[in-house]
Amino acid sequence: MRAEIEPFHAIAISRLAHQLKMEGRSIIHMEFGQPSTGAPSKALAKAHEILDAEAMGYWESPALRARIAERYQALYGVQVEPERIVLTCGASPALVLALSSVFKPGDRIAIARPGYVAYRNTIKALHLEPIEIACGPEDRFQLTARHLAALDPAPAGVIIASPANPTGTIIAPDELEAIAKVCRERGIRVISDEIYHGLSYAGRTPSMLEFAPDALIVNSFSKYFSMAGWRLGWLLTPKGEDLDRARAYVGNLFLTAPSLSQHAGLAAMDCIDELEGHIDVYRVNRALMLDALPALGLRRIAPPDGAFYIWADIGHLTDDSLGFCTGLLHDTGVCTAPGVDFDPVEGHRFIRFSFAVSTAEVEEALRRITPWFAARAARSENA
């Protein structure tokens, strides 16, 4: 049963950052894609109310599933039956459910490179085969219908992410439609990771459901709803065998999502004005980063259409992104993610910043790293 998977290096970097903080260092956490804000106010109030009133237990909230279904109608114009929504302990178990309920060991799953580290490693852990497709600036670091049409043989499945991690790029609606068409013609099942939906700086982000009604959709309360620590997500799956297997897997592997989180999550859906305020902060942070990075020598970056990431090429400074991030943390207290997590081939020359922190922290981080980058550039020129 054992599968060999690579470590998540950003976790080790973060562990070092917390150790340095315990030693009295000032640390700015830009390594993880998690909002620095807490759960919205109504969610916290509901959690306090439930803690005082209920013992709780294993439970799946019909009201929450219905409310999520309403959200698909409101945002995407897609009608979804609430029973198709399986509540999970975050998006990670939802991804496990999607892969395990549809595919069998040995199936080939296409993913973009760069891409979220857990796609590759979860695929391997489930004894599936990741097919990593190099996606560079010419493709806006995203999978295209052309990529999928060229694969021979066709993979059993593909994971689409828009907005994407680590790049923040969004797939245009016409390209999503073309991807859905190729997948339909070639019998490729689609898993769409839509965890960053709602976090867009370039207009509306369509759901894959608009073009592929049989797609499996992974989402979570961690990003837009600012509830990463509450571990609440969902898998939206077609009716029939896929849904039956997903429910069998979730019951045996995970039981249910936390009851308290489900109560809080339902309340969070009434906090849209508060949550949109977070996006206003991210938008300011994004502008600060995009304005400052070229002066640091970081001129080759992915277009951050959504999410809260900057994927930057540091190849002119290093071919060791892990060592680079470690040195940056030790010298400045700014914690970032090494590109090798997201791209095992080219990631040694990339770094990922998360700007999901406060604007004051972004400003302070830029103040700290500006002279550090300048010194590195000077050393590279003199080498």
Short mmCIF file of C-alpha atoms in Angstrom, two decimals:
data_model
loop_
_atom_site.label_atom_id
_atom_site.label_comp_id
_atom_site.label_asym_id
_atom_site.label_seq_id
_atom_site.Cartn_x
_atom_site.Cartn_y
_atom_site.Cartn_z
CA MET A 1 0.00 0.00 0.00
CA ARG A 2 2.93 2.37 0.57
CA ALA A 3 3.47 5.03 -2.07
CA GLU A 4 6.55 7.21 -2.25
CA ILE A 5 5.65 10.89 -2.18
CA GLU A 6 7.75 14.02 -1.82
CA PRO A 7 7.64 16.26 1.25
CA PHE A 8 5.82 19.60 1.22
CA HIS A 9 8.86 21.85 1.65
CA ALA A 10 6.82 24.95 2.54
CA ILE A 11 5.70 23.16 5.70
CA ALA A 12 9.33 22.71 6.76
CA ILE A 13 10.03 26.37 5.98
CA SER A 14 7.00 27.38 8.05
CA ARG A 15 8.12 25.17 10.92
CA LEU A 16 11.48 26.96 10.90
CA ALA A 17 9.69 30.33 10.83
CA HIS A 18 7.66 29.42 13.91
CA GLN A 19 10.84 28.28 15.66
CA LEU A 20 12.49 31.61 14.91
CA LYS A 21 9.42 33.43 16.18
CA MET A 22 9.64 31.51 19.47
CA GLU A 23 13.23 32.74 19.72
CA GLY A 24 12.01 36.31 19.53
CA ARG A 25 12.33 37.03 15.80
CA SER A 26 9.75 39.10 13.93
CA ILE A 27 8.29 36.86 11.21
CA ILE A 28 6.02 37.75 8.29
CA HIS A 29 4.25 34.62 6.99
CA MET A 30 3.95 34.69 3.22
CA GLU A 31 4.57 30.96 2.75
CA PHE A 32 1.05 29.56 2.98
CA GLY A 33 -2.09 30.33 1.03
CA GLN A 34 -4.24 31.12 4.01
CA PRO A 35 -6.00 34.37 4.90
CA SER A 36 -4.54 36.21 7.87
CA THR A 37 -8.07 37.26 8.76
CA GLY A 38 -10.22 35.03 10.94
CA ALA A 39 -13.67 33.62 10.35
CA PRO A 40 -16.35 36.26 9.69
CA SER A 41 -18.17 37.79 12.65
CA LYS A 42 -21.48 35.98 12.25
CA ALA A 43 -19.67 32.65 11.97
CA LEU A 44 -17.85 33.28 15.26
CA ALA A 45 -21.06 34.35 16.98
CA LYS A 46 -22.86 31.22 15.79
CA ALA A 47 -19.97 29.03 16.97
CA HIS A 48 -20.16 30.54 20.47
CA GLU A 49 -23.89 30.01 20.50
CA ILE A 50 -23.62 26.35 19.46
CA LEU A 51 -20.81 25.62 21.91
CA ASP A 52 -23.00 26.82 24.76
CA ALA A 53 -26.14 25.02 23.60
CA GLU A 54 -25.28 21.73 21.90
CA ALA A 55 -23.17 18.65 22.56
CA MET A 56 -22.83 18.14 18.78
CA GLY A 57 -21.76 14.88 17.12
CA TYR A 58 -21.49 13.20 13.72
CA TRP A 59 -23.71 15.20 11.39
CA GLU A 60 -24.04 16.59 7.88
CA SER A 61 -26.02 19.81 7.71
CA PRO A 62 -28.90 19.71 5.19
CA ALA A 63 -29.22 23.49 5.50
CA LEU A 64 -25.56 24.02 4.59
CA ARG A 65 -25.78 21.72 1.56
CA ALA A 66 -28.89 23.56 0.39
CA ARG A 67 -27.20 26.94 0.83
CA ILE A 68 -24.14 25.83 -1.14
CA ALA A 69 -26.45 24.61 -3.92
CA GLU A 70 -28.13 28.02 -3.97
CA ARG A 71 -24.71 29.63 -4.37
CA TYR A 72 -24.09 27.68 -7.60
CA GLN A 73 -27.36 28.99 -9.00
CA ALA A 74 -26.62 32.56 -7.95
CA LEU A 75 -22.99 32.72 -9.11
CA TYR A 76 -22.95 30.46 -12.15
CA GLY A 77 -26.56 29.96 -13.20
CA VAL A 78 -26.18 26.22 -12.64
CA GLN A 79 -28.86 24.20 -10.88
CA VAL A 80 -27.42 21.75 -8.36
CA GLU A 81 -29.36 19.30 -6.21
CA PRO A 82 -28.21 19.57 -2.57
CA GLU A 83 -27.80 15.79 -2.29
CA ARG A 84 -24.94 15.99 -4.80
CA ILE A 85 -22.89 17.97 -2.26
CA VAL A 86 -20.72 15.90 0.08
CA LEU A 87 -19.40 17.93 3.03
CA THR A 88 -15.78 17.21 3.94
CA CYS A 89 -13.03 18.19 6.39
CA GLY A 90 -11.64 20.74 3.94
CA ALA A 91 -10.74 20.55 0.24
CA SER A 92 -7.99 17.94 0.74
CA PRO A 93 -10.39 15.11 1.69
CA ALA A 94 -12.68 16.28 -1.11
CA LEU A 95 -9.81 15.74 -3.56
CA VAL A 96 -9.20 12.28 -2.10
CA LEU A 97 -12.89 11.46 -2.51
CA ALA A 98 -12.97 12.73 -6.09
CA LEU A 99 -9.93 10.66 -7.12
CA SER A 100 -10.83 7.51 -5.22
CA SER A 101 -14.52 7.43 -6.15
CA VAL A 102 -13.98 7.76 -9.90
CA PHE A 103 -10.62 6.24 -10.78
CA LYS A 104 -8.92 2.89 -10.24
CA PRO A 105 -5.26 2.18 -9.39
CA GLY A 106 -2.99 2.77 -12.36
CA ASP A 107 -5.21 5.37 -14.02
CA ARG A 108 -3.37 8.35 -15.48
CA ILE A 109 -4.36 11.83 -14.25
CA ALA A 110 -3.16 14.95 -16.09
CA ILE A 111 -2.14 18.01 -14.08
CA ALA A 112 -0.42 21.30 -14.87
CA ARG A 113 3.19 21.92 -13.93
CA PRO A 114 3.53 24.21 -11.99
CA GLY A 115 0.62 23.13 -9.84
CA TYR A 116 -0.41 22.53 -6.27
CA VAL A 117 1.99 20.05 -4.69
CA ALA A 118 -0.79 17.91 -3.19
CA TYR A 119 -2.27 17.11 -6.60
CA ARG A 120 0.84 15.20 -7.60
CA ASN A 121 1.35 13.58 -4.21
CA THR A 122 -2.31 12.66 -3.57
CA ILE A 123 -2.47 11.06 -7.01
CA LYS A 124 0.63 9.02 -6.16
CA ALA A 125 -0.64 8.11 -2.68
CA LEU A 126 -3.79 6.66 -4.25
CA HIS A 127 -1.69 4.58 -6.66
CA LEU A 128 -2.68 6.62 -9.68
CA GLU A 129 -0.14 8.03 -12.14
CA PRO A 130 0.34 11.81 -12.43
CA ILE A 131 0.93 13.08 -15.96
CA GLU A 132 2.52 16.50 -15.47
CA ILE A 133 2.20 18.89 -18.39
CA ALA A 134 4.69 21.74 -18.56
CA CYS A 135 2.75 25.01 -18.72
CA GLY A 136 4.88 28.10 -19.19
CA PRO A 137 4.28 31.79 -19.76
CA GLU A 138 3.13 31.16 -23.34
CA ASP A 139 0.13 29.29 -21.84
CA ARG A 140 -0.20 31.63 -18.85
CA PHE A 141 0.99 28.66 -16.75
CA GLN A 142 -2.33 26.86 -17.36
CA LEU A 143 -3.53 23.67 -19.01
CA THR A 144 -5.19 24.15 -22.38
CA ALA A 145 -7.46 22.09 -24.60
CA ARG A 146 -4.49 21.78 -26.97
CA HIS A 147 -2.43 20.08 -24.24
CA LEU A 148 -5.18 17.56 -23.52
CA ALA A 149 -5.87 16.86 -27.19
CA ALA A 150 -2.19 16.06 -27.74
CA LEU A 151 -1.88 13.45 -24.98
CA ASP A 152 -1.57 9.92 -26.37
CA PRO A 153 -3.11 7.89 -24.94
CA ALA A 154 -5.77 10.06 -23.38
CA PRO A 155 -5.54 10.16 -19.58
CA ALA A 156 -8.40 8.87 -17.47
CA GLY A 157 -8.77 12.23 -15.77
CA VAL A 158 -7.52 15.79 -15.44
CA ILE A 159 -7.38 18.24 -12.55
CA ILE A 160 -8.16 21.83 -13.54
CA ALA A 161 -7.50 24.73 -11.17
CA SER A 162 -8.72 28.25 -11.93
CA PRO A 163 -7.61 30.46 -10.21
CA ALA A 164 -4.54 28.31 -9.83
CA ASN A 165 -2.02 27.69 -7.11
CA PRO A 166 0.85 28.77 -7.25
CA THR A 167 0.29 31.23 -10.09
CA GLY A 168 -3.12 32.82 -9.49
CA THR A 169 -3.89 32.56 -13.22
CA ILE A 170 -7.48 32.12 -14.39
CA ILE A 171 -8.56 30.07 -17.42
CA ALA A 172 -10.68 32.14 -19.82
CA PRO A 173 -14.29 30.97 -20.36
CA ASP A 174 -13.73 30.02 -24.00
CA GLU A 175 -10.70 27.92 -23.03
CA LEU A 176 -12.65 26.20 -20.24
CA GLU A 177 -15.35 25.40 -22.78
CA ALA A 178 -12.73 24.01 -25.19
CA ILE A 179 -11.21 21.89 -22.40
CA ALA A 180 -14.64 20.50 -21.55
CA LYS A 181 -15.24 19.64 -25.23
CA VAL A 182 -11.92 17.79 -25.58
CA CYS A 183 -12.52 15.90 -22.34
CA ARG A 184 -16.03 14.92 -23.43
CA GLU A 185 -14.78 13.70 -26.82
CA ARG A 186 -11.84 11.75 -25.34
CA GLY A 187 -13.58 10.34 -22.26
CA ILE A 188 -11.45 12.30 -19.79
CA ARG A 189 -13.10 12.88 -16.42
CA VAL A 190 -12.68 16.40 -15.06
CA ILE A 191 -11.93 17.38 -11.47
CA SER A 192 -12.15 21.15 -11.07
CA ASP A 193 -10.52 22.66 -7.99
CA GLU A 194 -12.46 25.88 -7.42
CA ILE A 195 -11.17 26.63 -3.94
CA TYR A 196 -10.07 30.16 -4.96
CA HIS A 197 -13.36 31.13 -6.54
CA GLY A 198 -14.49 34.51 -5.30
CA LEU A 199 -10.90 35.75 -5.24
CA SER A 200 -10.58 37.39 -8.65
CA TYR A 201 -9.10 40.67 -9.87
CA ALA A 202 -9.94 40.15 -13.54
CA GLY A 203 -13.70 39.72 -13.74
CA ARG A 204 -15.96 36.73 -13.14
CA THR A 205 -14.46 33.28 -12.75
CA PRO A 206 -16.70 30.65 -14.40
CA SER A 207 -17.25 27.23 -12.90
CA MET A 208 -16.39 24.13 -14.91
CA LEU A 209 -19.98 23.04 -14.23
CA GLU A 210 -21.10 25.61 -16.78
CA PHE A 211 -19.37 23.60 -19.52
CA ALA A 212 -19.07 20.06 -18.08
CA PRO A 213 -22.13 19.11 -15.99
CA ASP A 214 -20.52 15.78 -15.02
CA ALA A 215 -17.36 17.42 -13.63
CA LEU A 216 -16.42 16.82 -10.01
CA ILE A 217 -16.01 20.11 -8.17
CA VAL A 218 -13.75 20.59 -5.13
CA ASN A 219 -14.24 23.65 -2.95
CA SER A 220 -13.79 24.83 0.61
CA PHE A 221 -14.46 27.51 3.20
CA SER A 222 -10.71 28.02 3.68
CA LYS A 223 -9.97 30.79 1.20
CA TYR A 224 -12.85 33.13 0.26
CA PHE A 225 -14.66 32.51 3.55
CA SER A 226 -11.43 32.92 5.55
CA MET A 227 -11.97 29.73 7.59
CA ALA A 228 -8.85 27.65 6.88
CA GLY A 229 -8.54 26.35 10.44
CA TRP A 230 -12.16 25.22 10.60
CA ARG A 231 -11.51 22.39 8.11
CA LEU A 232 -14.71 22.54 6.10
CA GLY A 233 -15.10 21.87 2.39
CA TRP A 234 -17.18 19.97 -0.10
CA LEU A 235 -17.18 17.75 -3.15
CA LEU A 236 -19.91 18.26 -5.74
CA THR A 237 -20.32 15.06 -7.71
CA PRO A 238 -22.76 13.71 -10.31
CA LYS A 239 -25.61 11.52 -9.13
CA GLY A 240 -25.27 7.76 -9.48
CA GLU A 241 -22.26 5.55 -8.84
CA ASP A 242 -19.85 8.47 -8.38
CA LEU A 243 -22.00 9.94 -5.62
CA ASP A 244 -22.68 6.57 -3.99
CA ARG A 245 -18.97 5.74 -3.85
CA ALA A 246 -18.06 9.21 -2.59
CA ARG A 247 -20.55 8.87 0.27
CA ALA A 248 -19.27 5.38 1.09
CA TYR A 249 -15.68 6.66 1.17
CA VAL A 250 -16.42 9.75 3.24
CA GLY A 251 -18.38 7.73 5.80
CA ASN A 252 -15.62 5.19 6.26
CA LEU A 253 -12.53 7.37 5.95
CA PHE A 254 -13.63 10.66 7.49
CA LEU A 255 -17.09 10.19 9.06
CA THR A 256 -18.34 13.79 8.84
CA ALA A 257 -17.03 17.32 8.71
CA PRO A 258 -16.82 19.02 12.13
CA SER A 259 -20.31 19.89 13.36
CA LEU A 260 -19.21 23.22 14.81
CA SER A 261 -17.63 24.21 11.51
CA GLN A 262 -20.80 23.38 9.62
CA HIS A 263 -22.86 25.67 11.86
CA ALA A 264 -20.25 28.42 11.48
CA GLY A 265 -19.94 27.90 7.73
CA LEU A 266 -23.66 28.37 7.22
CA ALA A 267 -23.51 31.64 9.14
CA ALA A 268 -20.46 32.75 7.15
CA MET A 269 -22.53 32.67 4.00
CA ASP A 270 -24.43 35.68 5.37
CA CYS A 271 -21.22 37.73 5.65
CA ILE A 272 -20.56 38.57 2.02
CA ASP A 273 -19.96 42.30 2.64
CA GLU A 274 -17.34 41.47 5.26
CA LEU A 275 -15.70 38.90 3.01
CA GLU A 276 -15.63 41.24 0.02
CA GLY A 277 -13.77 43.65 2.28
CA HIS A 278 -10.98 41.08 2.54
CA ILE A 279 -10.70 41.04 -1.24
CA ASP A 280 -10.31 44.81 -1.21
CA VAL A 281 -7.27 44.31 1.06
CA TYR A 282 -5.85 41.59 -1.21
CA ARG A 283 -6.31 43.90 -4.19
CA VAL A 284 -4.26 46.61 -2.48
CA ASN A 285 -1.61 44.07 -1.47
CA ARG A 286 -1.44 42.71 -5.00
CA ALA A 287 -0.91 46.21 -6.40
CA LEU A 288 1.87 46.88 -3.89
CA MET A 289 3.64 43.66 -4.84
CA LEU A 290 3.30 44.18 -8.58
CA ASP A 291 4.64 47.70 -8.24
CA ALA A 292 7.61 46.72 -6.07
CA LEU A 293 8.79 43.42 -7.54
CA PRO A 294 10.33 44.74 -10.80
CA ALA A 295 12.64 47.01 -8.78
CA LEU A 296 13.79 43.87 -6.94
CA GLY A 297 14.69 42.30 -10.29
CA LEU A 298 11.60 40.08 -10.34
CA ARG A 299 10.22 40.99 -13.74
CA ARG A 300 9.10 37.54 -14.93
CA ILE A 301 5.99 36.64 -12.97
CA ALA A 302 2.78 34.79 -13.73
CA PRO A 303 -0.31 36.98 -14.22
CA PRO A 304 -1.96 36.95 -10.75
CA ASP A 305 -5.56 37.13 -12.00
CA GLY A 306 -6.94 35.65 -8.79
CA ALA A 307 -6.16 33.89 -5.51
CA PHE A 308 -3.43 35.69 -3.52
CA TYR A 309 -0.14 34.54 -5.01
CA ILE A 310 2.84 35.89 -6.92
CA TRP A 311 4.81 33.22 -8.84
CA ALA A 312 8.14 34.83 -9.63
CA ASP A 313 11.18 33.68 -11.60
CA ILE A 314 14.37 34.04 -9.52
CA GLY A 315 16.57 32.14 -11.97
CA HIS A 316 18.89 35.12 -12.35
CA LEU A 317 19.70 34.83 -8.63
CA THR A 318 19.70 31.12 -7.82
CA ASP A 319 19.07 27.57 -8.98
CA ASP A 320 18.12 26.48 -5.45
CA SER A 321 14.74 27.92 -4.48
CA LEU A 322 14.62 25.95 -1.22
CA GLY A 323 17.98 27.31 -0.07
CA PHE A 324 16.99 30.76 -1.32
CA CYS A 325 13.77 30.79 0.75
CA THR A 326 15.62 29.49 3.80
CA GLY A 327 18.23 32.23 3.52
CA LEU A 328 15.57 34.88 2.96
CA LEU A 329 13.77 33.77 6.11
CA HIS A 330 16.90 33.70 8.27
CA ASP A 331 18.12 37.09 7.05
CA THR A 332 14.86 39.08 6.86
CA GLY A 333 12.17 37.16 8.76
CA VAL A 334 10.03 36.99 5.59
CA CYS A 335 8.79 33.45 5.00
CA THR A 336 8.02 32.37 1.42
CA ALA A 337 7.40 29.12 -0.46
CA PRO A 338 10.07 27.45 -2.64
CA GLY A 339 9.09 26.73 -6.21
CA VAL A 340 10.24 23.11 -6.06
CA ASP A 341 7.03 22.25 -4.20
CA PHE A 342 4.96 23.21 -7.22
CA ASP A 343 7.26 22.27 -10.06
CA PRO A 344 9.87 19.53 -9.48
CA VAL A 345 11.52 20.29 -12.84
CA GLU A 346 11.68 24.09 -13.19
CA GLY A 347 10.71 25.12 -9.67
CA HIS A 348 14.31 25.42 -8.49
CA ARG A 349 14.29 28.88 -10.08
CA PHE A 350 10.90 30.09 -8.82
CA ILE A 351 9.49 31.42 -5.57
CA ARG A 352 5.89 31.92 -4.44
CA PHE A 353 4.73 34.86 -2.33
CA SER A 354 1.33 34.83 -0.64
CA PHE A 355 -0.11 38.31 -0.15
CA ALA A 356 -3.03 37.11 2.03
CA VAL A 357 -1.60 39.04 4.96
CA SER A 358 -2.34 42.56 6.14
CA THR A 359 -1.30 45.52 4.01
CA ALA A 360 1.01 46.67 6.79
CA GLU A 361 2.76 43.28 6.68
CA VAL A 362 3.17 43.47 2.90
CA GLU A 363 4.70 46.93 3.22
CA GLU A 364 7.06 45.77 5.96
CA ALA A 365 8.01 42.64 4.02
CA LEU A 366 8.90 44.73 0.97
CA ARG A 367 10.94 47.08 3.14
CA ARG A 368 12.93 44.14 4.52
CA ILE A 369 13.52 42.20 1.33
CA THR A 370 14.40 45.12 -0.97
CA PRO A 371 18.00 45.51 0.26
CA TRP A 372 18.36 41.74 0.56
CA PHE A 373 17.44 41.21 -3.11
CA ALA A 374 19.71 44.08 -4.11
CA ALA A 375 22.64 42.45 -2.31
CA ARG A 376 21.93 39.09 -3.95
CA ALA A 377 21.77 40.72 -7.38
CA ALA A 378 25.09 42.48 -6.78
CA ARG A 379 26.75 39.22 -5.76
CA SER A 380 25.37 37.47 -8.86
CA GLU A 381 26.71 40.21 -11.13
CA ASN A 382 30.16 40.02 -9.52
CA ALA A 383 30.33 36.23 -9.52
#
